[in-house]
mmCIF file of C-alpha atoms and ligand atoms in Angstrom:
data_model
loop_
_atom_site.group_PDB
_atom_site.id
_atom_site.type_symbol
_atom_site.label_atom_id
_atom_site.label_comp_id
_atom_site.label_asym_id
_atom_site.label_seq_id
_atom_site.Cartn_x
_atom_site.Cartn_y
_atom_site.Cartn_z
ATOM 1 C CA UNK A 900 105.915 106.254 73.841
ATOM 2 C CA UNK A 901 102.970 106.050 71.132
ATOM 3 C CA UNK A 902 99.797 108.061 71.981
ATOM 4 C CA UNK A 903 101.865 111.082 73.061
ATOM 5 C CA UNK A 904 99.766 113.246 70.584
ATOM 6 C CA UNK A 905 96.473 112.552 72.241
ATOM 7 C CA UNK A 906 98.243 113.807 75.638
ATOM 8 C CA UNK A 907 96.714 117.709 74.815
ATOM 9 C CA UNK A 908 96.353 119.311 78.037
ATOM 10 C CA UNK A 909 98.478 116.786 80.254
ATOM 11 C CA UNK A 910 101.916 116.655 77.819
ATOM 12 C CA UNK A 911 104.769 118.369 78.972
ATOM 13 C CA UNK A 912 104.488 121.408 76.103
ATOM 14 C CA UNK A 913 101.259 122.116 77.391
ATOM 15 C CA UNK A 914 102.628 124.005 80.400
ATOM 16 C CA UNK A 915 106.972 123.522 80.321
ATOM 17 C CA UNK A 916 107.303 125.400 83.606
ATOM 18 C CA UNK A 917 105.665 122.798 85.304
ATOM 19 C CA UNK A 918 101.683 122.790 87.436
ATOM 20 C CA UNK A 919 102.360 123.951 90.950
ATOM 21 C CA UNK A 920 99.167 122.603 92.928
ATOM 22 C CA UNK A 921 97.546 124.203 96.053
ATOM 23 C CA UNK A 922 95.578 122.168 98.503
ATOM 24 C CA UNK A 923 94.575 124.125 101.657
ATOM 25 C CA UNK A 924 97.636 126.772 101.265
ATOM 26 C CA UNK A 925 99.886 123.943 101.074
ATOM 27 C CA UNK A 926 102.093 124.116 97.297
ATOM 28 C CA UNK A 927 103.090 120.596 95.717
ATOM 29 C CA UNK A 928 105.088 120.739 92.548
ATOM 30 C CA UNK A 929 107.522 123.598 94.141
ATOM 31 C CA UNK A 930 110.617 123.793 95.667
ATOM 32 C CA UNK A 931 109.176 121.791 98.946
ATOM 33 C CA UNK A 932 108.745 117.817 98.853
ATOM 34 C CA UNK A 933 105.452 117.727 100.329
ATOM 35 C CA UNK A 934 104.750 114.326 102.828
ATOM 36 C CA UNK A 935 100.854 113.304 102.932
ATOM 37 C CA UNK A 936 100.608 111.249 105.997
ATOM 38 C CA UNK A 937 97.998 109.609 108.375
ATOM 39 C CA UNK A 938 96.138 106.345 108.649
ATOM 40 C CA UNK A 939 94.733 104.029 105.744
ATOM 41 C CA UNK A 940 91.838 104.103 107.041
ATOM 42 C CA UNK A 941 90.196 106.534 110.026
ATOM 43 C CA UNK A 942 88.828 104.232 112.558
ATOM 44 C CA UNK A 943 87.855 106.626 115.681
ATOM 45 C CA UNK A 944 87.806 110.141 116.595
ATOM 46 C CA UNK A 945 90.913 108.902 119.004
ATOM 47 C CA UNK A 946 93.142 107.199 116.621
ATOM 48 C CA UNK A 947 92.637 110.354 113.799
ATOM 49 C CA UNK A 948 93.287 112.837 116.124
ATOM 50 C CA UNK A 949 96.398 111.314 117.629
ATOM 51 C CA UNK A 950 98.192 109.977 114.588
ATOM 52 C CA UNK A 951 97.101 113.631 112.724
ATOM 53 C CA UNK A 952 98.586 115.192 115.931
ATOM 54 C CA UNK A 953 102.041 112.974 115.340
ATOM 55 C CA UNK A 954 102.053 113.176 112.117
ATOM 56 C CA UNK A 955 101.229 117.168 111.849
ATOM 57 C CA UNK A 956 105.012 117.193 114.630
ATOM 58 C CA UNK A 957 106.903 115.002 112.432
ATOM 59 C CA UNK A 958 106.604 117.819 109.521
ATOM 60 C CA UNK A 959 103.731 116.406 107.762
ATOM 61 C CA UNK A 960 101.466 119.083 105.430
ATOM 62 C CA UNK A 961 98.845 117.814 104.443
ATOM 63 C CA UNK A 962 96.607 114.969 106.661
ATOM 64 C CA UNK A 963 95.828 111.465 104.499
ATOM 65 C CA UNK A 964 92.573 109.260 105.587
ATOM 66 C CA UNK A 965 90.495 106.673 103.915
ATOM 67 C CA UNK A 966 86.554 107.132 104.764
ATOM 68 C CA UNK A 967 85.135 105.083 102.188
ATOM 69 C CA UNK A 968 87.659 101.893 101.449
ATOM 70 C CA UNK A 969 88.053 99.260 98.650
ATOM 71 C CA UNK A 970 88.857 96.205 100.192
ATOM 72 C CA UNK A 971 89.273 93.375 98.308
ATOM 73 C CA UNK A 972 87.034 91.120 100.532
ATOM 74 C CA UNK A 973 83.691 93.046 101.229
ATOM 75 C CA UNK A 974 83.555 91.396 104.483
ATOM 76 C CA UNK A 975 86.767 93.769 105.562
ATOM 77 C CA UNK A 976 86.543 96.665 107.255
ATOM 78 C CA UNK A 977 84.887 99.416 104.450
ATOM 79 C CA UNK A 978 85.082 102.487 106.118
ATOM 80 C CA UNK A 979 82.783 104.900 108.377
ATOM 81 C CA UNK A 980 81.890 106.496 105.397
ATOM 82 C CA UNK A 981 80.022 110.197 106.473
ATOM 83 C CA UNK A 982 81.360 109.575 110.024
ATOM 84 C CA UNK A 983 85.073 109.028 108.547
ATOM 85 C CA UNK A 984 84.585 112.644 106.865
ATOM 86 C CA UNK A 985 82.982 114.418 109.842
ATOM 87 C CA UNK A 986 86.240 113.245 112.113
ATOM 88 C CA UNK A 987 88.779 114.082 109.265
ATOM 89 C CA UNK A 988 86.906 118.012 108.936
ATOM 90 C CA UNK A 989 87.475 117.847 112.869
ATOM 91 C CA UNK A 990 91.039 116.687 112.802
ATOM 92 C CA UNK A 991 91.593 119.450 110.204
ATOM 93 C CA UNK A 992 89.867 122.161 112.490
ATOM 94 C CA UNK A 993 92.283 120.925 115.515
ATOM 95 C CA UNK A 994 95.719 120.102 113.530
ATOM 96 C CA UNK A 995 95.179 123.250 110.702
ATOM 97 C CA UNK A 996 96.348 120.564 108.152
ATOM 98 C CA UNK A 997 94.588 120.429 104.747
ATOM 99 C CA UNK A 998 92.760 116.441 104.051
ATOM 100 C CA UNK A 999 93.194 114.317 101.268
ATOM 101 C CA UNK A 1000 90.303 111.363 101.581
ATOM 102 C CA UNK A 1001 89.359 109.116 98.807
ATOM 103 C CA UNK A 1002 85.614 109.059 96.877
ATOM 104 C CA UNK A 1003 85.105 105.572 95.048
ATOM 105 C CA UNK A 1004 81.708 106.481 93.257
ATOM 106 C CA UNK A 1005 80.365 109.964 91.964
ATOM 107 C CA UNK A 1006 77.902 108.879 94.717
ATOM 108 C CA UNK A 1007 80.619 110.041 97.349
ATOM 109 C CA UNK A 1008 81.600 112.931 95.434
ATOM 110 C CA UNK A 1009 79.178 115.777 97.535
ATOM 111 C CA UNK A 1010 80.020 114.790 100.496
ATOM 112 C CA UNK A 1011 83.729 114.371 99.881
ATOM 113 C CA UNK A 1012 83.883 118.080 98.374
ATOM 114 C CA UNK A 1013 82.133 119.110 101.923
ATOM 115 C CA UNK A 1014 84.787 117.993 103.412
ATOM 116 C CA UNK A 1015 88.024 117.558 101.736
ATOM 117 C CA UNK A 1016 90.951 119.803 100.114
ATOM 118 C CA UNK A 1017 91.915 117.619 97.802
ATOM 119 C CA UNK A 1018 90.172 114.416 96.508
ATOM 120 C CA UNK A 1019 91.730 110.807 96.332
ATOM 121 C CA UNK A 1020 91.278 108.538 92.995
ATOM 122 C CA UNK A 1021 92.384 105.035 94.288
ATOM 123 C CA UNK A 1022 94.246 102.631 91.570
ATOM 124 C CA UNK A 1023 90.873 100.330 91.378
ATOM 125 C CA UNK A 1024 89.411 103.635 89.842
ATOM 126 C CA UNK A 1025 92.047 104.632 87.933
ATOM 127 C CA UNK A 1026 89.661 103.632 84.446
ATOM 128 C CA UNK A 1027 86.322 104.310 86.118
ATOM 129 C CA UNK A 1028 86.114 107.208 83.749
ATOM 130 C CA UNK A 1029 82.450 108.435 84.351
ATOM 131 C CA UNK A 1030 84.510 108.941 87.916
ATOM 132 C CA UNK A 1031 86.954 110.842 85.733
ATOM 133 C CA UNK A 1032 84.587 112.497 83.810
ATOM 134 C CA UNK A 1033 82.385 114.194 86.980
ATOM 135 C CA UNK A 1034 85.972 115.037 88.786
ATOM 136 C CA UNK A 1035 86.616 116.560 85.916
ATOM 137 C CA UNK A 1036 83.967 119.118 86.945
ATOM 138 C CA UNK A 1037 84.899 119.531 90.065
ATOM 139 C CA UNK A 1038 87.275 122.661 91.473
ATOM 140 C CA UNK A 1039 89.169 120.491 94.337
ATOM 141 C CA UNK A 1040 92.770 119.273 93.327
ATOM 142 C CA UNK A 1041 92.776 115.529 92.273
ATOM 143 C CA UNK A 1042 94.884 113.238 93.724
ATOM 144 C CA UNK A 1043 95.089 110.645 90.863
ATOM 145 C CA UNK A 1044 96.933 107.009 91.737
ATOM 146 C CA UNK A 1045 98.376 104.840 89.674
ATOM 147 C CA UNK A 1046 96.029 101.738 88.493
ATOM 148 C CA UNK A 1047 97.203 98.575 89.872
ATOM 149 C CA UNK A 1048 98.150 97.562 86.333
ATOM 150 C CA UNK A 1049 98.044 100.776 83.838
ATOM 151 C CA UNK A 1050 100.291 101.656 82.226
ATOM 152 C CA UNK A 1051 102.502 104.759 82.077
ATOM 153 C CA UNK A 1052 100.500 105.763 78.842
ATOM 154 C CA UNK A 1053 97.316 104.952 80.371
ATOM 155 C CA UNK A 1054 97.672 106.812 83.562
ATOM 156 C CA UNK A 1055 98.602 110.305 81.834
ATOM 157 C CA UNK A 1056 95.367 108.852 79.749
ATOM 158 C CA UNK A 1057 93.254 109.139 83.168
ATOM 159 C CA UNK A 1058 95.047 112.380 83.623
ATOM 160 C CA UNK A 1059 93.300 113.562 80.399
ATOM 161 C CA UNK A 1060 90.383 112.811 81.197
ATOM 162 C CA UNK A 1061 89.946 114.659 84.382
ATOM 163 C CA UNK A 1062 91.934 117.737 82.087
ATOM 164 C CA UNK A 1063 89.677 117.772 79.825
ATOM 165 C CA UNK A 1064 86.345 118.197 82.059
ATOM 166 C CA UNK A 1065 88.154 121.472 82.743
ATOM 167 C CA UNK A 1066 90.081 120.564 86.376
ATOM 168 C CA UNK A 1067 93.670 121.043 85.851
ATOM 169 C CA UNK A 1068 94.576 120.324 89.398
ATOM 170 C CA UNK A 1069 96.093 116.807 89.590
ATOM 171 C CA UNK A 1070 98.450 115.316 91.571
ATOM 172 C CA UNK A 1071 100.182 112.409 90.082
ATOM 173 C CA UNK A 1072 100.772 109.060 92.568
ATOM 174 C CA UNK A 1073 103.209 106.328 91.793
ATOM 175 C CA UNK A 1074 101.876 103.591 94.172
ATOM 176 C CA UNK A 1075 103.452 100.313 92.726
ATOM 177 C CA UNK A 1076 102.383 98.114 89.897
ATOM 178 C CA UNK A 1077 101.218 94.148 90.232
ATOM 179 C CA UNK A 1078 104.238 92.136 89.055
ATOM 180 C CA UNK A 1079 105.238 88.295 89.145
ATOM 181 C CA UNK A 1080 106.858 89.698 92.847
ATOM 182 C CA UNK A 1081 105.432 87.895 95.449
ATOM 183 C CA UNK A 1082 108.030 89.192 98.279
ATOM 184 C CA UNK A 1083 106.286 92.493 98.111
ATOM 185 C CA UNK A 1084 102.415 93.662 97.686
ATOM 186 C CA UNK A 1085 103.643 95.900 94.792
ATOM 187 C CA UNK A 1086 106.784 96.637 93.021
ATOM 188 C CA UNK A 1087 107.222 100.477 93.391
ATOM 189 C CA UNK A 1088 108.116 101.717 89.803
ATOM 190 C CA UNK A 1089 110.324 104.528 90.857
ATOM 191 C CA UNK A 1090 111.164 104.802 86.948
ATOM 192 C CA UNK A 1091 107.469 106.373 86.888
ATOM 193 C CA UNK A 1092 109.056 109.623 88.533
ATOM 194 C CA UNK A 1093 111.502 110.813 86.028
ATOM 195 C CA UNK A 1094 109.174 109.433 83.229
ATOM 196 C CA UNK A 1095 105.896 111.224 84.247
ATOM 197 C CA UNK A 1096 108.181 114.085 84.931
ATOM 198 C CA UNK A 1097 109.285 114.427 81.420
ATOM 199 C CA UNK A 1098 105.917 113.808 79.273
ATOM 200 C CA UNK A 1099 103.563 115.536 82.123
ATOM 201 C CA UNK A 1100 103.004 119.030 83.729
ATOM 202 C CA UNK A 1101 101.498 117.620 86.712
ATOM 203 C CA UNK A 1102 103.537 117.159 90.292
ATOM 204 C CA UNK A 1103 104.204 113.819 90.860
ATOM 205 C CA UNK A 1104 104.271 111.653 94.202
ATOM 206 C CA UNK A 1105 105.017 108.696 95.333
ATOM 207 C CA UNK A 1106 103.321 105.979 97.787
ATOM 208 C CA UNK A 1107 105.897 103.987 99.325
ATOM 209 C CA UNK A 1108 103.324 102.318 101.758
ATOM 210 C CA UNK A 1109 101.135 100.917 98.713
ATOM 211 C CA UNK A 1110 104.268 100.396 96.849
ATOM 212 C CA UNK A 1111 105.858 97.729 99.193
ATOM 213 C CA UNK A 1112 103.190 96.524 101.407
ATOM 214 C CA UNK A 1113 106.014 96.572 104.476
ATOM 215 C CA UNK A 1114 106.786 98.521 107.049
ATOM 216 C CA UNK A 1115 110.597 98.297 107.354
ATOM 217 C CA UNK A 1116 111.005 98.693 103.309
ATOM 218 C CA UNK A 1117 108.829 102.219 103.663
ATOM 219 C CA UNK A 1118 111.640 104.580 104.694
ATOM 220 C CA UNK A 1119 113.799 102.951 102.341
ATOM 221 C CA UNK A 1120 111.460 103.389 98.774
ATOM 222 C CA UNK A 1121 110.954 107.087 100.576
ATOM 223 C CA UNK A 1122 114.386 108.196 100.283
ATOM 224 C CA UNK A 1123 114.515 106.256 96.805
ATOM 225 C CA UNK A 1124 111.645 108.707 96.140
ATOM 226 C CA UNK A 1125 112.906 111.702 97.034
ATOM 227 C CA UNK A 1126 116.101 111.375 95.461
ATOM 228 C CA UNK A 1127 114.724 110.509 91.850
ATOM 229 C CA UNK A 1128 112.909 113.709 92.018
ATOM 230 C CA UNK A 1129 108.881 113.044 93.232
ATOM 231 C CA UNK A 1130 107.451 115.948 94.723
ATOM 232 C CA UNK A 1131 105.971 114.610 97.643
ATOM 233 C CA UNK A 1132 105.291 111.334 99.964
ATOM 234 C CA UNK A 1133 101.758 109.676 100.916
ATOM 235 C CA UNK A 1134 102.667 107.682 103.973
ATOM 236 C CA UNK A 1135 100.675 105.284 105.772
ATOM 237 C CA UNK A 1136 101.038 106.059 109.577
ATOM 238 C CA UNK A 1137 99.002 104.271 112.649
ATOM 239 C CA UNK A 1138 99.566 105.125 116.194
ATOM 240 C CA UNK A 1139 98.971 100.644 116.804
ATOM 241 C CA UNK A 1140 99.379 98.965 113.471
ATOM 242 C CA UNK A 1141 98.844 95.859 114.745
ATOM 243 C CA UNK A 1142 95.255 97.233 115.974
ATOM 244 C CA UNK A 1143 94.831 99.042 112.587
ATOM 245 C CA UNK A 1144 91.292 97.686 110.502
ATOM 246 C CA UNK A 1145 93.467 98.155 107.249
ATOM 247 C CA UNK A 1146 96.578 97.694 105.941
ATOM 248 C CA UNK A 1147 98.637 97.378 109.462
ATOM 249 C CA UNK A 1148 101.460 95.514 107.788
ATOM 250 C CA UNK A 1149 102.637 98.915 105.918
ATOM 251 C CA UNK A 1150 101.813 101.554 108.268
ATOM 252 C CA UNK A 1151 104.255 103.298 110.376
ATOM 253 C CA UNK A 1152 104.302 103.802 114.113
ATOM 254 C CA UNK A 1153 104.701 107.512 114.633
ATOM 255 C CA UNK A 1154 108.153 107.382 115.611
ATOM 256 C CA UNK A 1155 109.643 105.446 112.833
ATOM 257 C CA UNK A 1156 107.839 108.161 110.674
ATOM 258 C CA UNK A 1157 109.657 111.170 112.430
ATOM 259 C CA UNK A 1158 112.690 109.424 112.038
ATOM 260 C CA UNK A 1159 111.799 108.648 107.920
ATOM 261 C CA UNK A 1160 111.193 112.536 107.916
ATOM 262 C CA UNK A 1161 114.735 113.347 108.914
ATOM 263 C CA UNK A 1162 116.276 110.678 106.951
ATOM 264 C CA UNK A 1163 114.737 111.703 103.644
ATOM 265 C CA UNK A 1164 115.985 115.926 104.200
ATOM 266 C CA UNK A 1165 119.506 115.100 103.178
ATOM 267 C CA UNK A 1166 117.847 113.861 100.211
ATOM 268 C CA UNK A 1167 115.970 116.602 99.239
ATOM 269 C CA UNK A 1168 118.770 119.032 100.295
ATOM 270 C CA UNK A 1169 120.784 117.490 96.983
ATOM 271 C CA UNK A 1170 118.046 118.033 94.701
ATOM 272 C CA UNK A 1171 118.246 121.618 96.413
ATOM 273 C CA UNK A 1172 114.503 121.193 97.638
ATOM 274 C CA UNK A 1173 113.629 121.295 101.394
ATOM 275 C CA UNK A 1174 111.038 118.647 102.966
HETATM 276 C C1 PEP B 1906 94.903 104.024 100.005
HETATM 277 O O1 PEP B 1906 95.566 105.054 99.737
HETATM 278 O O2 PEP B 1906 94.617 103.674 101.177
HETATM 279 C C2 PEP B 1906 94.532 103.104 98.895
HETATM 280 C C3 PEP B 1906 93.471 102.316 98.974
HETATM 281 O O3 PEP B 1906 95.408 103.171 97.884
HETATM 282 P P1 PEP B 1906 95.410 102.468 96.429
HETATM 283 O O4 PEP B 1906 94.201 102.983 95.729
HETATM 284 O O5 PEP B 1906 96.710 102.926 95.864
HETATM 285 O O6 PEP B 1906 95.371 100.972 96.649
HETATM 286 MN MN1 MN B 1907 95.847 101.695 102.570
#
């Protein structure tokens, strides 16, 4: 891969023992596979609270919840913005678990921080590097997702730049590339894993939800996951999909994810890692 060199704080050298990450006590880039779960987007206090509830049961560590959404229409459903924070801080205060939540704009990024353990750079952001650039400043672990087209060379790129404003906490996310596939939303480049792996520090995870756009084909790309080595799952989970204001197609009733949770242990367990 050209551009290697330019890869100064991100490359493998840089740290060979690998990053180990903290977000709200919970360690990704260790021994555990880590699963990020909850809705796409939080809708009402009830829906958070029950799916972090299920999700928190299943063995989930860490609670997942959009606030402030990029949908591709603008007439779609964007978000409750400071409300969506306020209700994920709550569902943290009754579940314990640690929130990841995505910021779109430095605009976001205050009130984000005030709420948040770890904050989430979609793929549409990916290049939005004055984004970069003020996360860079920040002291909250960066959840950094694939762009819907970059490159592996351009991601660890992004990665650089957030590195280089002095924030070495980042969390890599394979979420599925746009491809001549039409049968799928994405086409989950598992190959990312092992790559990233090799020329990066960082932990890497992998979306499964993003990655297929399909319900059914989620457990499946987890366990795919998990055995080529990511460190951890974000999992779309609803407690009525079909009700769900975003991305109902690829979320998970609560049961199916329990039952994706014990089917990816065995997994894990080969790799000598525990979920
Ligand atoms: C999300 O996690 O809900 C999301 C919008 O993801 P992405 O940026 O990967 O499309
Ligand atoms: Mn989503």
């Amino acid at each position: 891969m050209k551009g290697l060199e330019e890869l100064k704080l991100t490359c493998r050298t840089a740290r060979p023992d690998g990053t180990v990450v903290e977000v709200g006590g919970v360690h990704i880039g260790g021994r555990d596979v880590v699963v990020m779960a909850g809705p796409c987007s939080v809708e009402s206090e009830d829906q958070l609270l029950a799916t972090a509830r299920a999700v928190k049961q299943a063995g989930a560590r860490i609670l997942r919840g959009g606030a402030y959404k990029p949908r591709t229409s603008p007439y779609s459903f964007r978000g409750l913005h400071e409300e969506g924070l306020r209700l994920l801080a709550e569902a943290r205060r009754v579940t314990g678990l640690p929130v990841v939540t995505e910021a779109m704009d430095t605009r976001h990024l205050e009130a984000v921080c005030a709420c948040a353990d770890m904050i989430q750079i979609g793929s549409r952001n990916m290049q939005n590097y004055t984004l970069l650039e003020e996360v860079g400043k920040l002291r909250l672990p960066v959840l950094l997702k694939r762009g819907l087209s970059a490159t592996i060379e351009e991601f660890l790129m992004a990665a650089e730049y957030v590195a280089s404003g002095g924030n070495e906490q980042i969390i890599l996310c394979e979420r599925g590339i746009r491809t001549f596939e039409t049968a799928t939303r994405n086409t989950l480049d598992l190959n990312a894993v092992p790559l990233l792996k090799r020329y990066t520090h960082f932990p890497v995870i992998v979306d499964p939800s993003h990655g297929t756009g399909i319900w059914w084909l989620v457990p499946h790309m987890a366990r795919a996951a998990v055995a080529v080595g990511a460190d951890g799952l974000l999992v779309e989970v609803h407690v009525n999909p079909q009700k769900a204001l975003s991305d109902g197609d690829q979320s998970l009733r609560p049961e199916k994810f329990e039952q994706m949770m014990r089917d990816i242990r065995p997994f894990a367990q080969a790799l000598g890692r525990s979920v």
